[in-house]
Coordinates of C-alpha atoms in Angstrom, one line a residue:
M13 CA -67.3 -85.3 105.8
P14 CA -64.9 -83.0 103.9
G15 CA -61.4 -82.9 105.2
I16 CA -61.6 -86.4 106.8
P17 CA -59.2 -88.8 105.2
T18 CA -60.7 -92.0 103.9
D19 CA -60.7 -95.2 105.8
V20 CA -58.1 -97.9 105.1
R21 CA -59.8 -101.3 104.9
S22 CA -58.6 -104.9 105.1
E23 CA -60.5 -108.2 105.3
R24 CA -61.7 -107.8 108.9
L25 CA -60.7 -104.3 109.8
I26 CA -61.4 -100.6 109.2
L27 CA -58.6 -98.2 110.0
R28 CA -60.4 -94.9 110.7
S29 CA -58.6 -91.6 111.1
M30 CA -59.1 -90.2 114.6
G31 CA -59.1 -86.4 114.0
V32 CA -58.6 -83.8 116.6
D33 CA -62.1 -84.0 118.0
V34 CA -61.8 -87.7 118.6
M35 CA -58.3 -87.4 120.1
R36 CA -59.4 -84.6 122.4
T37 CA -62.3 -86.7 123.8
I38 CA -60.0 -89.7 124.3
V39 CA -57.4 -87.7 126.1
D40 CA -60.1 -86.0 128.2
G41 CA -61.6 -89.4 129.1
R42 CA -65.0 -88.9 127.5
P43 CA -65.8 -92.3 125.9
E44 CA -69.3 -91.5 124.7
D45 CA -68.2 -88.3 123.0
A46 CA -65.3 -90.1 121.4
A47 CA -67.5 -92.9 120.1
N48 CA -70.0 -90.4 118.7
H49 CA -67.2 -88.5 116.9
L50 CA -65.7 -91.7 115.6
G51 CA -68.8 -93.5 114.6
F52 CA -67.9 -96.8 116.4
A53 CA -68.0 -98.1 120.0
I54 CA -64.6 -97.9 121.6
H55 CA -63.2 -100.5 123.9
A56 CA -62.5 -99.2 127.5
D57 CA -58.8 -99.9 127.1
M58 CA -58.5 -96.9 124.8
F59 CA -59.0 -94.7 127.9
G60 CA -56.5 -96.6 130.1
E61 CA -52.9 -95.9 130.9
D62 CA -51.6 -98.7 128.8
G63 CA -53.8 -98.5 125.7
G64 CA -54.5 -94.8 125.4
A65 CA -53.4 -92.9 122.4
P66 CA -50.5 -90.5 123.0
K67 CA -51.6 -87.2 124.6
H68 CA -49.5 -85.1 122.2
F69 CA -51.6 -86.0 119.1
P70 CA -54.4 -83.5 119.5
G71 CA -51.8 -80.6 119.5
M72 CA -50.0 -82.1 116.5
L73 CA -53.3 -82.4 114.6
E74 CA -54.1 -78.8 115.3
R75 CA -50.7 -77.5 114.3
E76 CA -50.2 -79.7 111.2
P77 CA -53.5 -80.3 109.4
D78 CA -51.7 -82.6 106.9
F79 CA -50.9 -84.9 109.8
A80 CA -54.6 -86.1 109.9
L81 CA -53.8 -88.3 107.0
W82 CA -50.8 -89.9 108.7
G83 CA -51.8 -89.6 112.4
P84 CA -53.6 -92.0 114.7
R85 CA -56.3 -94.3 113.3
A86 CA -58.7 -96.5 115.2
I87 CA -58.4 -100.2 114.5
V88 CA -62.0 -101.2 114.1
L89 CA -63.4 -104.7 113.9
A90 CA -65.7 -104.2 111.0
N91 CA -68.3 -106.9 111.9
E92 CA -68.5 -105.8 115.5
K93 CA -68.1 -102.0 114.9
L94 CA -65.8 -101.9 117.8
V95 CA -62.4 -100.1 118.3
I96 CA -59.8 -102.7 119.5
G97 CA -56.7 -100.6 119.2
H98 CA -55.0 -97.9 117.3
I99 CA -52.3 -97.5 114.7
G100 CA -50.7 -94.7 112.8
F101 CA -47.6 -92.8 112.0
H102 CA -45.7 -90.7 114.5
T103 CA -45.1 -87.8 112.1
L104 CA -45.4 -86.8 108.5
P105 CA -43.0 -88.7 106.2
N106 CA -39.4 -87.7 105.6
Q107 CA -38.6 -86.3 109.0
Q108 CA -35.0 -85.5 109.8
Y109 CA -34.8 -87.6 113.0
L110 CA -35.2 -90.8 110.9
E111 CA -32.3 -90.0 108.6
E112 CA -30.0 -91.7 111.0
Y113 CA -31.7 -95.0 110.0
V114 CA -33.4 -94.5 106.6
I115 CA -34.3 -91.9 104.0
R116 CA -37.7 -91.2 102.6
G117 CA -39.4 -93.0 105.5
V118 CA -42.0 -92.6 108.2
E119 CA -42.3 -94.2 111.7
M120 CA -45.3 -96.3 112.6
G121 CA -46.7 -97.3 116.0
Y122 CA -49.6 -99.6 116.9
T123 CA -51.5 -101.0 119.9
V124 CA -54.0 -103.9 120.0
F125 CA -55.7 -104.2 123.3
A126 CA -54.9 -107.3 125.3
E127 CA -58.3 -109.0 124.9
Y128 CA -57.8 -109.0 121.1
R129 CA -54.2 -110.0 120.8
R130 CA -52.9 -113.2 119.1
R131 CA -55.7 -113.2 116.5
G132 CA -53.7 -111.6 113.7
Y133 CA -55.2 -108.1 114.0
A134 CA -51.9 -106.3 114.4
T135 CA -50.5 -108.1 111.4
E136 CA -53.6 -107.2 109.3
A137 CA -53.6 -103.6 110.4
I138 CA -49.9 -103.1 109.8
T139 CA -50.0 -104.8 106.5
A140 CA -52.9 -102.6 105.3
L141 CA -51.4 -99.3 106.5
V142 CA -47.9 -100.1 105.1
S143 CA -49.4 -101.0 101.8
W144 CA -51.5 -97.8 101.8
A145 CA -48.4 -95.6 102.6
N146 CA -46.4 -97.3 99.9
V147 CA -49.0 -97.5 97.1
A148 CA -51.0 -94.3 97.6
H149 CA -48.1 -92.1 98.8
G150 CA -44.9 -93.6 97.6
V151 CA -43.3 -94.1 101.1
E152 CA -40.2 -96.1 100.6
N153 CA -39.4 -97.0 104.2
I154 CA -41.5 -97.9 107.2
V155 CA -39.8 -97.7 110.6
I156 CA -41.0 -99.2 113.9
S157 CA -39.3 -99.1 117.3
V158 CA -39.8 -102.1 119.6
G159 CA -38.8 -102.5 123.2
T160 CA -36.3 -105.3 123.8
D161 CA -38.7 -107.0 126.2
N162 CA -41.6 -107.0 123.8
G163 CA -41.3 -110.5 122.4
P164 CA -44.6 -110.6 120.5
S165 CA -43.8 -107.3 118.6
L166 CA -40.2 -108.4 117.9
A167 CA -41.6 -111.7 116.4
L168 CA -44.2 -109.7 114.4
A169 CA -41.5 -107.4 113.0
K170 CA -39.5 -110.4 111.9
K171 CA -42.6 -112.1 110.4
L172 CA -43.4 -109.0 108.4
G173 CA -39.9 -108.7 107.0
F174 CA -38.7 -105.7 109.1
I175 CA -34.9 -105.6 109.4
K176 CA -33.0 -104.2 112.3
V177 CA -31.3 -100.9 111.4
G178 CA -30.3 -99.6 114.9
E179 CA -31.2 -99.1 118.5
H180 CA -32.1 -96.1 120.6
Q181 CA -32.9 -95.3 124.2
D182 CA -36.5 -94.1 124.6
D183 CA -37.2 -91.8 127.6
V184 CA -40.3 -93.8 128.5
D185 CA -39.9 -97.3 127.1
G186 CA -36.1 -97.8 127.6
L187 CA -34.0 -99.6 125.0
E188 CA -35.7 -100.1 121.7
I189 CA -34.7 -101.8 118.5
V190 CA -35.3 -99.8 115.4
F191 CA -36.6 -101.8 112.4
N192 CA -37.2 -100.9 108.8
L193 CA -39.3 -102.3 106.1
S194 CA -38.1 -101.0 102.7
S195 CA -40.1 -100.6 99.6
E196 CA -38.4 -103.7 98.1
S197 CA -39.7 -105.8 100.9
I198 CA -43.2 -104.2 101.3
N199 CA -44.8 -106.0 98.4
T200 CA -43.1 -109.3 99.3
H201 CA -44.3 -109.3 103.0
T202 CA -47.6 -107.4 102.8
S203 CA -49.3 -109.1 100.0

């Protein structure tokens, strides 16, 4: 369909953009409509408190059409045609709020639903999307914020070569460590 960004693919995954129609149906708790719009079955955790995509994304997608390229993507198990999480960037690249930590960067977030964790899917999805942002769009810095009590994500950040660049207090998640993966490290740790 015109206007829909292309999928990002890896060995086992498809990272499919979730446009405003998909996001609205997720936020409204309409699983069948969301699956029809997306083209894949969606795990029930997408509609729960812990796994649901942020509620502000539909409005962002409506206000900023360019955000569709950077915004939320479903993490789809290609062989099973099932959404097992979501990944994407919080904003368009080069936002002022990140300048405290990096220049020419963008912040990423991700969720893999509990049933599918510890199988390498987060690593694979992050690696694919980081490489896409760097190679296709010249993004030089990828930022992630991880809660201090999130041991698996802290270990994943280290494994992928992210370096601590600061800390901040999130209104919802509490103290978070801010990590950066620079363009010098992207090819080393994502190939």
